[in-house]
Amino acid sequence: MRAKAGFLILLGLLLIIGTVSASVADLSSSIVSGKEWPVANSVDSAVITVTAKNSTTAPPLVGNAQVIFTVDDGNYGFFSPGTVMTDINGIATTTFMTKTKSGTAVITASITSTDMYGTKTQAVTLNQKIDHDTPHSAVFDRRAAGP
């Protein structure tokens, strides 16, 4: 009987220690784009990858964290999907689908993770350059040329 009680206590301690090892994402987290210049044509896209990390834990990767992707101006594009959970390697990916506006879209990934001390949200940003599409027409004014 004592052996069973000792085993149950040991098992309970292992379960508690296992939950304490969780970590929250910090400033060492990163965001990258798989395409430097997607085209603003409502067809092109770029794979956006977030790596959620905690520089003070081993391993430093934060699994099972919620990542919400946003863009500063919705005219640049949208995400599919917009919310992703990190895998056991701390990786979350989404696809940024361009619309028709070119320029620099500021993409933010808000990483929300929880440990024994509570819930924390860490944001990482990316400046995604978006190239203009082929022009549909051009107008030239020859009158503006000098003599």
Coordinates of N, CA and C in Angstrom, one line a residue:
M1 N 0.8 -1.2 0.0 CA 0.0 0.0 0.0 C 0.9 1.3 0.0
R2 N 2.0 1.2 0.8 CA 2.8 2.4 0.9 C 3.5 2.6 -0.5
A3 N 3.8 1.5 -1.2 CA 4.5 1.6 -2.5 C 3.6 2.3 -3.5
K4 N 2.3 2.0 -3.4 CA 1.4 2.7 -4.3 C 1.2 4.2 -4.0
A5 N 1.2 4.5 -2.7 CA 1.1 5.9 -2.3 C 2.4 6.7 -2.7
G6 N 3.5 6.1 -2.5 CA 4.8 6.7 -2.9 C 4.8 6.9 -4.4
F7 N 4.4 5.9 -5.2 CA 4.3 6.0 -6.6 C 3.4 7.1 -7.1
L8 N 2.3 7.2 -6.5 CA 1.3 8.3 -6.8 C 1.9 9.7 -6.5
I9 N 2.6 9.8 -5.4 CA 3.2 11.1 -5.0 C 4.3 11.5 -6.0
L10 N 5.1 10.5 -6.4 CA 6.1 10.7 -7.4 C 5.5 11.1 -8.7
L11 N 4.5 10.4 -9.1 CA 3.8 10.7 -10.4 C 3.2 12.1 -10.4
G12 N 2.6 12.5 -9.3 CA 2.1 13.9 -9.1 C 3.1 14.9 -9.2
L13 N 4.3 14.7 -8.6 CA 5.4 15.7 -8.6 C 5.9 15.8 -10.1
L14 N 6.0 14.7 -10.8 CA 6.5 14.8 -12.2 C 5.5 15.6 -13.0
L15 N 4.2 15.4 -12.8 CA 3.2 16.1 -13.6 C 3.3 17.6 -13.3
I16 N 3.6 18.0 -12.0 CA 3.7 19.4 -11.6 C 4.9 20.0 -12.2
I17 N 6.0 19.3 -12.2 CA 7.3 19.8 -12.7 C 7.2 19.9 -14.2
G18 N 6.5 19.0 -14.9 CA 6.3 19.1 -16.3 C 5.5 20.4 -16.7
T19 N 4.6 20.8 -16.0 CA 3.8 22.0 -16.3 C 4.6 23.3 -16.0
V20 N 5.5 23.2 -15.1 CA 6.3 24.4 -14.7 C 7.3 24.7 -15.8
S21 N 7.7 23.7 -16.6 CA 8.8 23.9 -17.6 C 8.3 24.8 -18.8
A22 N 7.0 25.1 -18.8 CA 6.5 26.0 -19.9 C 7.2 27.3 -19.9
S23 N 7.3 28.0 -21.0 CA 7.9 29.3 -21.0 C 7.1 30.3 -21.9
V24 N 7.3 31.6 -21.7 CA 6.6 32.6 -22.5 C 7.6 33.2 -23.5
A25 N 7.1 33.6 -24.7 CA 7.9 34.2 -25.7 C 8.4 35.5 -25.2
D26 N 9.7 35.9 -25.7 CA 10.3 37.1 -25.3 C 10.9 37.8 -26.6
L27 N 11.7 38.8 -26.4 CA 12.3 39.6 -27.5 C 13.2 38.8 -28.4
S28 N 13.6 37.6 -28.0 CA 14.4 36.8 -28.9 C 13.6 36.1 -30.0
S29 N 12.2 36.3 -30.0 CA 11.3 35.7 -31.0 C 11.6 36.5 -32.3
S30 N 11.2 35.9 -33.4 CA 11.5 36.5 -34.8 C 10.4 36.2 -35.7
I31 N 10.4 37.1 -36.8 CA 9.4 37.0 -37.9 C 10.1 37.2 -39.2
V32 N 9.9 36.4 -40.2 CA 10.5 36.5 -41.5 C 9.5 36.2 -42.6
S33 N 9.8 36.8 -43.8 CA 9.0 36.6 -45.0 C 9.7 35.6 -45.9
G34 N 8.9 34.8 -46.6 CA 9.5 33.9 -47.6 C 9.7 34.5 -48.9
K35 N 9.2 35.8 -49.1 CA 9.3 36.4 -50.4 C 9.6 37.9 -50.1
E36 N 10.7 38.4 -50.7 CA 11.2 39.8 -50.4 C 10.2 40.8 -51.0
W37 N 9.7 40.6 -52.2 CA 8.9 41.5 -53.0 C 7.7 40.9 -53.6
P38 N 6.6 40.5 -52.8 CA 5.4 40.0 -53.5 C 4.8 41.1 -54.3
V39 N 4.0 40.8 -55.4 CA 3.5 41.8 -56.3 C 2.0 42.1 -55.8
A40 N 1.7 43.4 -55.9 CA 0.3 43.9 -55.5 C -0.6 43.6 -56.6
N41 N -1.1 42.4 -56.8 CA -1.9 42.0 -57.9 C -3.1 41.2 -57.5
S42 N -3.4 41.1 -56.2 CA -4.5 40.3 -55.6 C -4.3 38.8 -55.9
V43 N -3.1 38.4 -56.3 CA -2.9 37.0 -56.6 C -1.6 36.5 -55.8
D44 N -0.6 37.3 -55.8 CA 0.7 36.9 -55.2 C 0.5 36.8 -53.7
S45 N 1.5 36.1 -53.1 CA 1.5 35.9 -51.7 C 2.9 35.7 -51.1
A46 N 3.0 35.7 -49.8 CA 4.3 35.4 -49.2 C 4.0 34.6 -47.9
V47 N 4.8 33.6 -47.7 CA 4.7 32.8 -46.4 C 5.4 33.6 -45.3
I48 N 4.7 33.9 -44.2 CA 5.3 34.6 -43.1 C 5.5 33.5 -42.0
T49 N 6.7 33.5 -41.4 CA 7.0 32.5 -40.4 C 7.5 33.2 -39.1
V50 N 6.9 32.8 -38.0 CA 7.2 33.3 -36.7 C 7.9 32.2 -35.9
T51 N 9.0 32.5 -35.2 CA 9.6 31.6 -34.3 C 9.5 32.2 -32.9
A52 N 8.7 31.5 -32.0 CA 8.5 32.0 -30.7 C 9.6 31.4 -29.8
K53 N 10.4 32.3 -29.2 CA 11.5 31.8 -28.4 C 11.5 32.5 -27.0
N54 N 12.2 31.8 -26.0 CA 12.5 32.4 -24.7 C 14.0 32.2 -24.5
S55 N 14.7 33.3 -24.4 CA 16.2 33.2 -24.3 C 16.7 32.7 -23.0
T56 N 15.8 32.6 -22.0 CA 16.2 32.1 -20.7 C 15.9 30.7 -20.3
T57 N 15.3 30.0 -21.3 CA 14.9 28.6 -21.0 C 15.6 27.6 -21.9
A58 N 15.7 26.4 -21.5 CA 16.2 25.4 -22.4 C 15.2 24.2 -22.5
P59 N 14.7 23.9 -23.6 CA 15.0 24.5 -24.9 C 14.4 25.9 -25.0
P60 N 14.9 26.7 -25.9 CA 14.4 28.1 -26.0 C 13.1 28.3 -26.8
L61 N 12.6 27.2 -27.3 CA 11.4 27.3 -28.2 C 10.1 27.3 -27.4
V62 N 9.2 28.1 -27.8 CA 7.9 28.2 -27.1 C 6.8 27.6 -27.9
G63 N 6.4 26.4 -27.6 CA 5.3 25.7 -28.3 C 3.9 26.0 -27.7
N64 N 2.9 25.8 -28.5 CA 1.5 26.0 -28.1 C 1.2 27.4 -27.7
A65 N 1.8 28.4 -28.4 CA 1.5 29.8 -28.2 C 0.6 30.3 -29.3
Q66 N -0.3 31.2 -29.0 CA -1.2 31.7 -30.0 C -0.5 32.9 -30.7
V67 N -0.6 32.9 -32.0 CA 0.0 34.0 -32.8 C -1.1 34.6 -33.7
I68 N -1.3 35.9 -33.5 CA -2.3 36.7 -34.2 C -1.5 37.6 -35.2
F69 N -1.8 37.5 -36.5 CA -1.1 38.3 -37.5 C -2.0 39.5 -37.9
T70 N -1.4 40.7 -37.9 CA -2.1 41.9 -38.4 C -1.2 42.7 -39.3
V71 N -1.9 43.5 -40.1 CA -1.1 44.4 -41.1 C -1.6 45.8 -40.8
D72 N -0.7 46.8 -40.9 CA -1.0 48.2 -40.5 C -2.0 48.8 -41.5
D73 N -2.2 48.4 -42.7 CA -3.1 48.9 -43.6 C -3.7 47.7 -44.4
G74 N -5.0 47.5 -44.2 CA -5.7 46.3 -44.9 C -5.7 46.4 -46.4
N75 N -5.3 47.6 -47.0 CA -5.3 47.7 -48.4 C -4.1 47.0 -49.0
Y76 N -3.1 46.7 -48.2 CA -1.9 45.9 -48.7 C -2.2 44.4 -48.8
G77 N -3.0 43.9 -47.9 CA -3.3 42.5 -48.0 C -4.0 41.9 -46.8
F78 N -4.0 40.6 -46.7 CA -4.6 39.9 -45.5 C -3.9 38.6 -45.3
F79 N -4.2 37.9 -44.2 CA -3.6 36.7 -43.8 C -4.6 35.5 -43.9
S80 N -4.0 34.4 -44.3 CA -4.8 33.2 -44.3 C -4.0 32.0 -43.8
P81 N -4.2 31.6 -42.5 CA -5.2 32.1 -41.5 C -4.6 33.2 -40.8
G82 N -5.5 34.0 -40.1 CA -5.0 35.1 -39.3 C -4.5 34.8 -37.9
T83 N -4.9 33.6 -37.4 CA -4.5 33.2 -36.1 C -4.0 31.8 -36.2
V84 N -2.8 31.5 -35.6 CA -2.1 30.2 -35.7 C -1.5 29.9 -34.3
M85 N -1.5 28.6 -34.0 CA -0.8 28.1 -32.8 C 0.6 27.7 -33.2
T86 N 1.6 27.9 -32.3 CA 3.0 27.4 -32.6 C 3.0 26.0 -32.4
D87 N 3.9 25.3 -33.2 CA 4.1 23.9 -33.0 C 5.1 23.6 -31.9
I88 N 5.5 22.4 -31.7 CA 6.4 22.1 -30.6 C 7.8 22.7 -30.8
N89 N 8.1 23.1 -32.0 CA 9.4 23.8 -32.3 C 9.2 25.3 -32.2
G90 N 8.1 25.8 -31.8 CA 7.9 27.3 -31.6 C 7.6 28.0 -32.9
I91 N 7.2 27.2 -34.0 CA 7.0 27.8 -35.3 C 5.5 27.9 -35.6
A92 N 5.2 29.1 -36.2 CA 3.8 29.4 -36.7 C 4.0 30.0 -38.1
T93 N 3.2 29.5 -39.0 CA 3.3 30.1 -40.4 C 1.9 30.5 -40.8
T94 N 1.8 31.5 -41.7 CA 0.6 32.0 -42.3 C 1.0 32.4 -43.7
T95 N 0.0 32.7 -44.5 CA 0.2 33.2 -45.9 C -0.4 34.6 -45.9
F96 N 0.5 35.6 -46.3 CA 0.1 37.0 -46.6 C -0.3 37.1 -48.0
M97 N -1.6 37.4 -48.3 CA -2.2 37.5 -49.6 C -2.2 39.0 -50.0
T98 N -1.6 39.4 -51.1 CA -1.5 40.8 -51.4 C -2.9 41.2 -52.0
K99 N -3.1 42.5 -51.9 CA -4.3 43.1 -52.6 C -3.6 43.9 -53.7
T100 N -4.0 45.2 -54.0 CA -3.5 45.9 -55.1 C -2.7 47.2 -54.7
K101 N -2.4 47.4 -53.5 CA -1.7 48.5 -53.0 C -0.2 48.1 -52.9
S102 N 0.7 48.9 -53.5 CA 2.2 48.6 -53.3 C 2.7 49.5 -52.2
G103 N 3.9 49.2 -51.7 CA 4.5 50.0 -50.7 C 5.1 49.1 -49.6
T104 N 5.2 49.5 -48.4 CA 5.7 48.7 -47.3 C 4.7 48.5 -46.3
A105 N 4.3 47.2 -46.2 CA 3.3 46.8 -45.2 C 4.0 46.4 -43.9
V106 N 3.5 47.0 -42.8 CA 4.1 46.6 -41.5 C 3.3 45.5 -40.9
I107 N 3.9 44.3 -40.9 CA 3.2 43.1 -40.4 C 3.6 42.9 -38.9
T108 N 2.6 42.7 -38.1 CA 2.8 42.4 -36.7 C 2.3 41.1 -36.3
A109 N 3.1 40.3 -35.6 CA 2.7 39.0 -35.0 C 2.7 39.2 -33.5
S110 N 1.5 39.0 -32.9 CA 1.4 39.1 -31.5 C 1.3 37.6 -30.9
I111 N 2.4 37.3 -30.2 CA 2.6 35.9 -29.6 C 2.1 35.9 -28.2
T112 N 1.0 35.2 -27.9 CA 0.5 35.1 -26.5 C 0.8 33.7 -26.0
S113 N 1.5 33.6 -24.9 CA 1.9 32.3 -24.3 C 1.8 32.4 -22.8
T114 N 1.7 31.3 -22.1 CA 1.5 31.2 -20.7 C 2.5 30.3 -20.0
D115 N 2.9 30.7 -18.8 CA 3.7 29.9 -18.0 C 3.1 29.9 -16.6
M116 N 3.8 29.4 -15.6 CA 3.3 29.4 -14.2 C 3.1 30.8 -13.6
Y117 N 3.7 31.8 -14.2 CA 3.5 33.2 -13.7 C 2.4 33.9 -14.3
G118 N 1.8 33.4 -15.4 CA 0.7 34.1 -16.1 C 0.9 34.1 -17.6
T119 N 0.1 34.9 -18.2 CA 0.0 35.1 -19.7 C 0.8 36.3 -20.1
K120 N 1.5 36.2 -21.2 CA 2.3 37.3 -21.7 C 2.1 37.4 -23.2
T121 N 2.0 38.6 -23.7 CA 2.0 38.8 -25.2 C 3.2 39.6 -25.6
Q122 N 3.9 39.0 -26.6 CA 5.1 39.6 -27.2 C 4.9 39.9 -28.6
A123 N 5.1 41.1 -29.1 CA 4.9 41.4 -30.5 C 6.3 41.5 -31.3
V124 N 6.2 41.0 -32.5 CA 7.4 41.1 -33.4 C 6.9 41.7 -34.7
T125 N 7.7 42.5 -35.4 CA 7.2 43.1 -36.6 C 8.1 42.9 -37.8
L126 N 7.6 43.1 -38.9 CA 8.3 42.8 -40.2 C 7.8 43.9 -41.2
N127 N 8.8 44.6 -41.9 CA 8.4 45.5 -42.9 C 8.4 44.7 -44.3
Q128 N 7.2 44.4 -44.7 CA 7.1 43.6 -46.0 C 7.0 44.5 -47.1
K129 N 7.9 44.5 -48.1 CA 7.9 45.3 -49.3 C 7.0 44.7 -50.3
I130 N 6.1 45.5 -50.9 CA 5.2 45.0 -51.9 C 5.4 45.8 -53.2
D131 N 5.7 45.0 -54.3 CA 6.0 45.6 -55.6 C 4.7 46.0 -56.3
H132 N 4.7 47.0 -57.1 CA 3.6 47.4 -57.9 C 3.4 46.3 -59.0
D133 N 2.2 46.2 -59.5 CA 1.8 45.3 -60.6 C 2.2 46.0 -61.9
T134 N 2.0 45.2 -63.0 CA 2.3 45.8 -64.3 C 1.2 46.9 -64.6
P135 N 1.6 48.0 -65.1 CA 0.6 49.1 -65.3 C -0.4 48.7 -66.4
H136 N -1.6 49.1 -66.3 CA -2.7 48.8 -67.2 C -2.6 49.7 -68.4
S137 N -2.2 50.9 -68.2 CA -2.1 51.9 -69.3 C -1.1 53.0 -68.9
A138 N -0.6 53.8 -69.8 CA 0.3 54.9 -69.6 C -0.1 56.0 -70.4
V139 N 0.0 57.2 -69.9 CA -0.4 58.4 -70.6 C 0.9 59.3 -70.7
F140 N 1.3 59.7 -71.9 CA 2.4 60.6 -72.1 C 2.0 61.9 -72.6
D141 N 2.5 63.0 -72.0 CA 2.2 64.3 -72.4 C 3.4 64.9 -73.1
R142 N 3.4 65.0 -74.4 CA 4.5 65.5 -75.2 C 4.7 67.0 -75.1
R143 N 3.6 67.7 -74.7 CA 3.6 69.1 -74.6 C 4.6 69.6 -73.5
A144 N 4.8 68.7 -72.5 CA 5.6 69.1 -71.4 C 7.1 69.1 -71.7
A145 N 7.5 68.6 -72.9 CA 8.9 68.5 -73.3 C 9.4 69.9 -73.7
G146 N 10.6 70.2 -73.5 CA 11.1 71.6 -73.8 C 11.4 71.7 -75.3
P147 N 11.8 73.0 -75.8 CA 12.0 73.2 -77.2 C 13.1 72.5 -77.8

